mmCIF file of C-alpha atoms and ligand atoms in Angstrom:
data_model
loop_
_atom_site.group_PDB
_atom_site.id
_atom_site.type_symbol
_atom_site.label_atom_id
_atom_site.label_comp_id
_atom_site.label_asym_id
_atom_site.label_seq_id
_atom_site.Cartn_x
_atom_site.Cartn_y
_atom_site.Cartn_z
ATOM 1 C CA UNK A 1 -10.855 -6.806 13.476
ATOM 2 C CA UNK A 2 -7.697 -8.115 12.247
ATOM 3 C CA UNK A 3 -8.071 -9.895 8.711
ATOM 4 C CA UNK A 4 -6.273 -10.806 5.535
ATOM 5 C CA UNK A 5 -6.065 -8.811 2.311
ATOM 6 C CA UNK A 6 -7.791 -11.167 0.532
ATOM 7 C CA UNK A 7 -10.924 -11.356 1.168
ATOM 8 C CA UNK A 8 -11.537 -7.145 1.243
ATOM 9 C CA UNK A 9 -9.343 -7.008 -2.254
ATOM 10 C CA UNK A 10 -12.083 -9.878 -3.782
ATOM 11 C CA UNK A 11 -15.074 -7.651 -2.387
ATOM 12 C CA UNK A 12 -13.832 -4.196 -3.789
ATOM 13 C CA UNK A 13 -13.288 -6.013 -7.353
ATOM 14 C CA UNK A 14 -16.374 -7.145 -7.289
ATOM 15 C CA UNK A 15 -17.764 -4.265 -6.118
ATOM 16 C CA UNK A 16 -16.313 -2.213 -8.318
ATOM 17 C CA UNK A 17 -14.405 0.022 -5.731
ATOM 18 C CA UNK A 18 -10.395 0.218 -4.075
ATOM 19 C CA UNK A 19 -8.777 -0.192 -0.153
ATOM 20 C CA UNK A 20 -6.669 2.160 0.429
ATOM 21 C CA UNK A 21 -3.387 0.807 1.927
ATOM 22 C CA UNK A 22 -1.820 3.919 3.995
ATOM 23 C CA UNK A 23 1.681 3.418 5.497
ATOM 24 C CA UNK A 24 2.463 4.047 9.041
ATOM 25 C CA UNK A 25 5.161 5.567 10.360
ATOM 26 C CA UNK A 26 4.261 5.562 13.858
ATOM 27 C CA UNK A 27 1.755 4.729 16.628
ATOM 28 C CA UNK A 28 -0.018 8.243 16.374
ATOM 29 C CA UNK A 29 -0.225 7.443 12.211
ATOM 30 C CA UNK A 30 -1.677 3.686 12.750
ATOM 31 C CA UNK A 31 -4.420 5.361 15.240
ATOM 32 C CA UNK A 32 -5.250 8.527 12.907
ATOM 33 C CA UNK A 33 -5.688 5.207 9.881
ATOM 34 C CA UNK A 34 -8.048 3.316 12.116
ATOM 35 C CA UNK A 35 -10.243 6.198 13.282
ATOM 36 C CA UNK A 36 -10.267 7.379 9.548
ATOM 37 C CA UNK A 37 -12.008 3.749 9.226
ATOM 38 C CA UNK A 38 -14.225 3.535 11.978
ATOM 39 C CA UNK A 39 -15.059 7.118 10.816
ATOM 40 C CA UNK A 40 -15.596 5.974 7.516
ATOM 41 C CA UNK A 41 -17.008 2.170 7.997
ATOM 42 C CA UNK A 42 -14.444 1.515 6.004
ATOM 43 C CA UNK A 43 -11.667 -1.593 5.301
ATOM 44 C CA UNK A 44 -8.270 -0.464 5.119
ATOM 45 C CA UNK A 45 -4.706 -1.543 4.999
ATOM 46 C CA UNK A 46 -2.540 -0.556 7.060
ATOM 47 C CA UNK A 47 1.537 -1.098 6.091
ATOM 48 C CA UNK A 48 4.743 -0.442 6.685
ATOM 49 C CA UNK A 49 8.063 -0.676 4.544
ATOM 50 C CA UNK A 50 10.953 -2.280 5.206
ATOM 51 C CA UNK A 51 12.728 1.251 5.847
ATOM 52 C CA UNK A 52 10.317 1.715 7.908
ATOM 53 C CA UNK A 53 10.669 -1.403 9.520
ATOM 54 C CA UNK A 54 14.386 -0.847 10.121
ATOM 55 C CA UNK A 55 13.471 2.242 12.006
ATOM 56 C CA UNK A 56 12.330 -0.099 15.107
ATOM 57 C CA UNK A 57 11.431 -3.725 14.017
ATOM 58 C CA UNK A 58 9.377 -5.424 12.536
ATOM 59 C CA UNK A 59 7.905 -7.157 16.054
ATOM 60 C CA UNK A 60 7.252 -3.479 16.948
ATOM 61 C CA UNK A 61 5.452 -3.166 13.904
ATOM 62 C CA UNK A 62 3.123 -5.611 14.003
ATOM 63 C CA UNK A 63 2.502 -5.016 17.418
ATOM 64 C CA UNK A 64 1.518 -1.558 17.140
ATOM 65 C CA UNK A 65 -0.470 -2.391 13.840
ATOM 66 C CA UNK A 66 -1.950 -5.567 15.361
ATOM 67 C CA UNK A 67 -3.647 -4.081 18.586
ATOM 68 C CA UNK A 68 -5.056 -0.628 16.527
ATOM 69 C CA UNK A 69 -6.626 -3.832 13.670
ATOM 70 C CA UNK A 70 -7.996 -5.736 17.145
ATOM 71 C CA UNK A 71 -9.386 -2.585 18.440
ATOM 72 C CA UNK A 72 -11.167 -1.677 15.200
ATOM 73 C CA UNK A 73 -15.052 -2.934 14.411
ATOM 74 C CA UNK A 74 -14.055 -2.354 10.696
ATOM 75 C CA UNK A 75 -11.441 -5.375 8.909
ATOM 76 C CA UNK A 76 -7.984 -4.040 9.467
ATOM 77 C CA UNK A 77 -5.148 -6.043 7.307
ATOM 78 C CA UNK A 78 -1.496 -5.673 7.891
ATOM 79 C CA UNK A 79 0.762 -5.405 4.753
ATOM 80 C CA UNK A 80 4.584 -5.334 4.354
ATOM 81 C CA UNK A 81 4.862 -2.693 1.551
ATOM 82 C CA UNK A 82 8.371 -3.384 -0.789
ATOM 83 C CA UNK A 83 8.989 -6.396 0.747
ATOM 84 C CA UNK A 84 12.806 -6.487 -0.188
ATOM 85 C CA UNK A 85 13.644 -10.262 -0.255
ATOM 86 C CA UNK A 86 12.082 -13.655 0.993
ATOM 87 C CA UNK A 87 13.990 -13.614 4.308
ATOM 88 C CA UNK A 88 11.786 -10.113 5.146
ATOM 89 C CA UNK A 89 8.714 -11.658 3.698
ATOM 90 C CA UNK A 90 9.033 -14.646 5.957
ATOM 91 C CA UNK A 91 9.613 -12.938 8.747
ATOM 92 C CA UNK A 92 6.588 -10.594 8.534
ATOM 93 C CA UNK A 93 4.255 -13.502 8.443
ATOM 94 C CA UNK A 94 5.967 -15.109 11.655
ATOM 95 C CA UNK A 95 5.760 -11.494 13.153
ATOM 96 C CA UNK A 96 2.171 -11.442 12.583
ATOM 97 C CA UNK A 97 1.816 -9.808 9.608
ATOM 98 C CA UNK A 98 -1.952 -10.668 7.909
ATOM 99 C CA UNK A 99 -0.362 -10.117 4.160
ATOM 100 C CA UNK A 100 3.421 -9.258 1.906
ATOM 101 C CA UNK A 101 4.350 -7.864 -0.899
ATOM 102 C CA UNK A 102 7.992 -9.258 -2.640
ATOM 103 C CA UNK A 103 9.005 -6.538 -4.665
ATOM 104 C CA UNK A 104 10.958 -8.362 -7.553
ATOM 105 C CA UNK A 105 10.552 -5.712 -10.127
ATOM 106 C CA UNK A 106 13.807 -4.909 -9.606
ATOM 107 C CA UNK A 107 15.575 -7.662 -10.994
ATOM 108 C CA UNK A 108 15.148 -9.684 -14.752
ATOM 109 C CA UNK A 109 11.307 -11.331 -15.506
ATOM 110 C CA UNK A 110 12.306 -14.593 -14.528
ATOM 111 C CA UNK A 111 14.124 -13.878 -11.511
ATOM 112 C CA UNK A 112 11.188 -11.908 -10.417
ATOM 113 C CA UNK A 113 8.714 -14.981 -11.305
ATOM 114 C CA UNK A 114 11.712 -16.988 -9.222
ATOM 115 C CA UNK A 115 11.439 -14.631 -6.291
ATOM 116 C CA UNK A 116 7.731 -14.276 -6.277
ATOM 117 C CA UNK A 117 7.434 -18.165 -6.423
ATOM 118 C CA UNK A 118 9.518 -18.844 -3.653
ATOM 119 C CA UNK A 119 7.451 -16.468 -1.273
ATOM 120 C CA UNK A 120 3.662 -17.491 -2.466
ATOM 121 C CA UNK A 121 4.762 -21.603 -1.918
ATOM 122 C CA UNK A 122 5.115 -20.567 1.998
ATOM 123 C CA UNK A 123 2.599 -17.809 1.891
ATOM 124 C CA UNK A 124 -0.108 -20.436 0.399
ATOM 125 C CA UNK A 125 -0.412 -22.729 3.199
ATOM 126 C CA UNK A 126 -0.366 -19.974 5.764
ATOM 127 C CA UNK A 127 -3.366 -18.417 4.268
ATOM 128 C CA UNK A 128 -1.286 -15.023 3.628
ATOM 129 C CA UNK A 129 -2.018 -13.459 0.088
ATOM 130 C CA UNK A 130 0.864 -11.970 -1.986
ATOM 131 C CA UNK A 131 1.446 -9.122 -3.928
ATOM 132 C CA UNK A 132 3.742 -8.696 -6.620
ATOM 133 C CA UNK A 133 4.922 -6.223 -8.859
ATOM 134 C CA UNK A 134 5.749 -6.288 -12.515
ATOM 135 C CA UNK A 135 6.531 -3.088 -14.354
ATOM 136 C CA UNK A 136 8.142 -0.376 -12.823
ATOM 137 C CA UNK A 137 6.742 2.042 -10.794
ATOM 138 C CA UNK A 138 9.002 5.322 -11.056
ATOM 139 C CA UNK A 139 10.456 7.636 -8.268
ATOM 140 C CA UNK A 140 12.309 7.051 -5.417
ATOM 141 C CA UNK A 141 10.921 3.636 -3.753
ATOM 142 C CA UNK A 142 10.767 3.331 0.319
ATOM 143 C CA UNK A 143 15.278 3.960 0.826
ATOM 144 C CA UNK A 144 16.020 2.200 -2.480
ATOM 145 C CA UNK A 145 17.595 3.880 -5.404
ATOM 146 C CA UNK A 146 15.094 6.223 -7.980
ATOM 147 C CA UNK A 147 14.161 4.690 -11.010
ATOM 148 C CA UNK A 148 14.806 6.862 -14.335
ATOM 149 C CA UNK A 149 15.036 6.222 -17.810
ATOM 150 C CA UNK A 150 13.144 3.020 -18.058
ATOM 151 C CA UNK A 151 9.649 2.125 -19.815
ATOM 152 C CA UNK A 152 7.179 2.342 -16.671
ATOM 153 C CA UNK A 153 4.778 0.478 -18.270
ATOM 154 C CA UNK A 154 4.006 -3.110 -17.128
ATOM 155 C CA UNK A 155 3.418 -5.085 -20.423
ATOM 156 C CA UNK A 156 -0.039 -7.183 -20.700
ATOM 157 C CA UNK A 157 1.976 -10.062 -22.332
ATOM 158 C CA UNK A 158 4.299 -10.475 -19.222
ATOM 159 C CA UNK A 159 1.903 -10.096 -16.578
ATOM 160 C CA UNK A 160 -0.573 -12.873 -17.585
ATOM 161 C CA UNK A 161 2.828 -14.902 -17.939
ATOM 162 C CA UNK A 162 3.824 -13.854 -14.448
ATOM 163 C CA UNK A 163 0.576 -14.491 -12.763
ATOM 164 C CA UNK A 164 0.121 -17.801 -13.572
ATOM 165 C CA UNK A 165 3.962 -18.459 -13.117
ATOM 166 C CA UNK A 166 3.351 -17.014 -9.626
ATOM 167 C CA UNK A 167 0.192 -17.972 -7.941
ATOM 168 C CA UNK A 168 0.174 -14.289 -6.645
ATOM 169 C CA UNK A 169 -2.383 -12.660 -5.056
ATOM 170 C CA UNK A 170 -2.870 -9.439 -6.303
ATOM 171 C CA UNK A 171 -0.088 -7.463 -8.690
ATOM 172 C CA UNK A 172 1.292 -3.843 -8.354
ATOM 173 C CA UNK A 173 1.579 -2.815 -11.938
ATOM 174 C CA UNK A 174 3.617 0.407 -13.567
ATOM 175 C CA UNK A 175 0.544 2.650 -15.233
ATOM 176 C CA UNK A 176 2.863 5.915 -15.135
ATOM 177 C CA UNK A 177 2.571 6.921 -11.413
ATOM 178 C CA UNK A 178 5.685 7.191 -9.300
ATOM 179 C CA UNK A 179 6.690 7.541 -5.602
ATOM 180 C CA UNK A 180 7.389 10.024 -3.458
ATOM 181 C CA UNK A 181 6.649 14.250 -4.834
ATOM 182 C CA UNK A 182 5.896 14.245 -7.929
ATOM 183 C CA UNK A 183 7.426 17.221 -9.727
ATOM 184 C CA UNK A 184 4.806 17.612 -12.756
ATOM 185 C CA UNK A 185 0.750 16.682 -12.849
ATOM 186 C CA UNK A 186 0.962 12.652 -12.520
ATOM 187 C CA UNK A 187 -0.887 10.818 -15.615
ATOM 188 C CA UNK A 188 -2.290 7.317 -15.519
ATOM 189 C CA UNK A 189 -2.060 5.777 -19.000
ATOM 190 C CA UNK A 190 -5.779 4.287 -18.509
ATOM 191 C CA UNK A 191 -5.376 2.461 -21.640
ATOM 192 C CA UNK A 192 -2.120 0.340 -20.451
ATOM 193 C CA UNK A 193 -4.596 -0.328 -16.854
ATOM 194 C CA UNK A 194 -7.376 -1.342 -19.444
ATOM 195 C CA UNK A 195 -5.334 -4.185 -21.590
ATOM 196 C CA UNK A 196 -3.906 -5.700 -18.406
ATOM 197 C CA UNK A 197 -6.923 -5.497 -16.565
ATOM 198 C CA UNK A 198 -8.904 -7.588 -19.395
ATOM 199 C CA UNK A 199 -6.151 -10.593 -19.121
ATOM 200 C CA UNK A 200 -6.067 -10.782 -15.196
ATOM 201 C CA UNK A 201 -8.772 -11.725 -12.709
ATOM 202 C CA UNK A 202 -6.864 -11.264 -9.518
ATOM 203 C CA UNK A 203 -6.874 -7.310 -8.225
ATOM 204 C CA UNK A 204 -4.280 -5.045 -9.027
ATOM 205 C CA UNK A 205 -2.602 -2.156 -7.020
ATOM 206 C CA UNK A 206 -1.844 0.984 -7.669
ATOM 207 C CA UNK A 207 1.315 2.333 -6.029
ATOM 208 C CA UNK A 208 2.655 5.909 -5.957
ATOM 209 C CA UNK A 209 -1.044 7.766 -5.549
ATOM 210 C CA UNK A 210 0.111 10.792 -3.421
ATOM 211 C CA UNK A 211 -0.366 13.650 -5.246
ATOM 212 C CA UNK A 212 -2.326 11.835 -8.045
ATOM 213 C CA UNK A 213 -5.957 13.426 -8.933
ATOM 214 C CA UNK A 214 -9.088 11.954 -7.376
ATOM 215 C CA UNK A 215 -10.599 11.771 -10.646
ATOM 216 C CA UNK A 216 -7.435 9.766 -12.416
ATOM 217 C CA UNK A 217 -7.534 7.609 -9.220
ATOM 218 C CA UNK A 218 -11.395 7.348 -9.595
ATOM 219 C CA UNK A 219 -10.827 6.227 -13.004
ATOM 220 C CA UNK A 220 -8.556 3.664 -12.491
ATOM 221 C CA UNK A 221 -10.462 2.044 -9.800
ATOM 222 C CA UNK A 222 -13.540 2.121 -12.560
ATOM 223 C CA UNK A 223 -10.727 0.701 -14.936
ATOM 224 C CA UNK A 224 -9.820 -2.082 -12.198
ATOM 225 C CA UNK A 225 -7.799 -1.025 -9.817
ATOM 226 C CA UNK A 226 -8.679 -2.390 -6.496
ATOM 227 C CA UNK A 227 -5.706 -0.777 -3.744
ATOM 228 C CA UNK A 228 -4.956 2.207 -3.846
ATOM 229 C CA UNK A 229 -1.606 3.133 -1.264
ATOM 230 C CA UNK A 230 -0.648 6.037 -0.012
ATOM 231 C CA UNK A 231 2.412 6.984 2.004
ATOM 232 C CA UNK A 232 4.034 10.316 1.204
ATOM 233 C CA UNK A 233 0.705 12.408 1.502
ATOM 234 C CA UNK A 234 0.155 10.995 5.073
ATOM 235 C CA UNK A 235 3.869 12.011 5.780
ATOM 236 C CA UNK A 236 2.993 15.599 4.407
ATOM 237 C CA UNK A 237 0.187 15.628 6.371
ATOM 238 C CA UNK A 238 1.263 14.470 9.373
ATOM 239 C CA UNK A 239 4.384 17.163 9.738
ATOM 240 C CA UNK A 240 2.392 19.927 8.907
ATOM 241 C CA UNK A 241 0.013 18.901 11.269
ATOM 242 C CA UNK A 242 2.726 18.764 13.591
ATOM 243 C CA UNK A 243 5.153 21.726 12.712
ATOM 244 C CA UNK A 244 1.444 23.598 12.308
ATOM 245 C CA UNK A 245 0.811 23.442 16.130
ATOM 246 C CA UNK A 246 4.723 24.148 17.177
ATOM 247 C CA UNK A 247 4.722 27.540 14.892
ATOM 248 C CA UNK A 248 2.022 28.815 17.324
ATOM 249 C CA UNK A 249 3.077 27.093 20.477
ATOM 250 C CA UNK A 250 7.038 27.395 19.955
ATOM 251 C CA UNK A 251 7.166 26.891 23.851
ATOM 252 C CA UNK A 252 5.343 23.182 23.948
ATOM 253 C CA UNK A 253 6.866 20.400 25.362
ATOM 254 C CA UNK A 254 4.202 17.940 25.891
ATOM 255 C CA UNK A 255 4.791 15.753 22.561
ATOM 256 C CA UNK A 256 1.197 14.672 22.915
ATOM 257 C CA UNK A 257 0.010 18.296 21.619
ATOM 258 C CA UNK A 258 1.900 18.625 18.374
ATOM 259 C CA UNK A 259 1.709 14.839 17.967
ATOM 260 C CA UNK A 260 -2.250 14.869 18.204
ATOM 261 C CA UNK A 261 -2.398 17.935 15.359
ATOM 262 C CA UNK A 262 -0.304 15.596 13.212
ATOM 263 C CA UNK A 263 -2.776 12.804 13.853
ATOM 264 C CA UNK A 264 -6.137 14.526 13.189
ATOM 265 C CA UNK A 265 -4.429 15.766 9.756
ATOM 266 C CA UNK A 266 -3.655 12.224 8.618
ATOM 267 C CA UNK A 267 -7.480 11.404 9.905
ATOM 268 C CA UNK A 268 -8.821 13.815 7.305
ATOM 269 C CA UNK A 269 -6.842 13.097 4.438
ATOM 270 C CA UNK A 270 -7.213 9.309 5.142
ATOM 271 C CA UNK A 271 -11.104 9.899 5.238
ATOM 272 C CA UNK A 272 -11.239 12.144 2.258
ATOM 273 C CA UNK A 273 -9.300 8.944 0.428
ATOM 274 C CA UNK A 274 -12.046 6.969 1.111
ATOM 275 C CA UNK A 275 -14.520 8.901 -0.340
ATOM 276 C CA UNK A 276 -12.812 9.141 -3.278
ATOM 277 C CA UNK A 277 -11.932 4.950 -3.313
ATOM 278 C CA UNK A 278 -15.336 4.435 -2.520
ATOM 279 C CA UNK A 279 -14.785 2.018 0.487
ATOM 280 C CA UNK A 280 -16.412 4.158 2.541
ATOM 281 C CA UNK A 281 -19.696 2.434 4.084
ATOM 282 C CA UNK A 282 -18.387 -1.059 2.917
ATOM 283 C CA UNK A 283 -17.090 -2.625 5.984
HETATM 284 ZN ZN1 LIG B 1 5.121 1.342 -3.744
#
């Protein structure tokens, strides 16, 4: 069933537990995320960035996402991941998109309380929750430029500021993990997740989480996190899924074949990430 974020990010905070928001890249990734639920009996979040987005549209988007959440007996939301400016934002929600981030940690604190403002004043009356994001988190982000050299860390100060400033949602906060490969072992700095945590009651989101530990994820859920996304692992998974079945079948043509290995891969990891978030069994 197609719902909104908020309710199933209020549930897993009070429950003590995380979504997992995986981003799809295609139809055979959206169907691999909702059997992972079914599966699973699990909510999820599906979502898509804007350079993914760019690769078709976003009507094609949140067409394909919309009739794999209808189809589902679990809640299915559909998020715009990095959304890069109000103009995207807007249009998601008119697209049919169930919930947006605006990605304003870009720019200075108050243009990102500016930004942020600007999309949760339309957002509110629509019934579409917003994330933010305050902090930074590191590594290359969706097709934007990598982020080096800056303090990662979102400050506890600045985010109760920026919440109430806001009226957003939920809040993607910089706790040391990054996007895209990470080159070294990832570290959450639990401690930073801890002080924000105790000056916010609305969830927060963890972003860059491919690659990261179970048991530093598992941690941070205990230490408040409540979604979790994933995008590069499902890309991993899905090519060598897919390049898997065309190193033994080098003569296949039917797309369906190499496509469907790529699909069952994602399935697995998807599933094994709910086990870990412990949404499994809470739909
Ligand atoms: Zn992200």
């Amino acid at each position: 069933m197609l719902v909104t974020t908020k309710d199933m990010l209020v549930r897993a905070q009070e429950g003590r537990y995380a979504v997992g928001a995986f981003n799809v890249e295609n139809l055979e990734f959206a169907m691999a995320v909702v059997a992972a639920a079914e599966a699973k009996r699990s909510p999820v979040i599906m979502q898509t960035t804007p350079g993914t987005v760019k690769y078709a549209s976003l009507d094609y988007f949140a067409a394909l996402c919309r009739v794999a959440a209808e189809s589902a007996s679990v809640p299915v939301a559909i998020h715009l991941d990095h959304g890069d400016g109000f103009d995207r934002c807007i249009q998601a929600m008119h697209a049919g998109y169930t919930s947006v981030m605006i990605d304003g940690s870009h720019v200075p604190f108050e243009d990102n309380i500016a930004l942020t403002a600007s999309v949760t004043k339309v957002a509110r009356p629509l019934g579409i929750p917003v994330e933010a994001e305050l902090g930074k988190v590191g590594g290359k982000e969706d097709d934007g430029p990598a982020v080096e050299g800056e303090s990662p860390y979102t400050d506890p100060d600045e985010a109760e500021e920026f919440v109430a400033r806001t009226g957003c949602s939920s809040l993607a906060i910089g706790v040391g993990t990054a996007h895209g490969v990470y080159a070294g072992t990832p570290h959450i700095e639990q401690r930073v997740l801890k002080a924000i945590r105790s000056r916010l009651d609305i969830p927060l989101v963890l972003h860059g989480t491919s690659g990261v530990p179970d048991d530093q994820v598992a941690e941070a859920i205990a230490n408040g996190i409540c979604k979790v996304n994933y995008a590069t692992e499902l890309r991993q998974e899905f090519m060598r899924g897919f390049m898997g079945y065309m190193g033994g079948n080098p003569d296949a043509f039917d797309p369906k074949k190499p496509a469907g290995a790529g699909m069952a891969a994602i399935q697995a990891i998807v599933e094994s990430h709910m086990d870990n978030l412990g949404s499994t069994g809470k739909a």
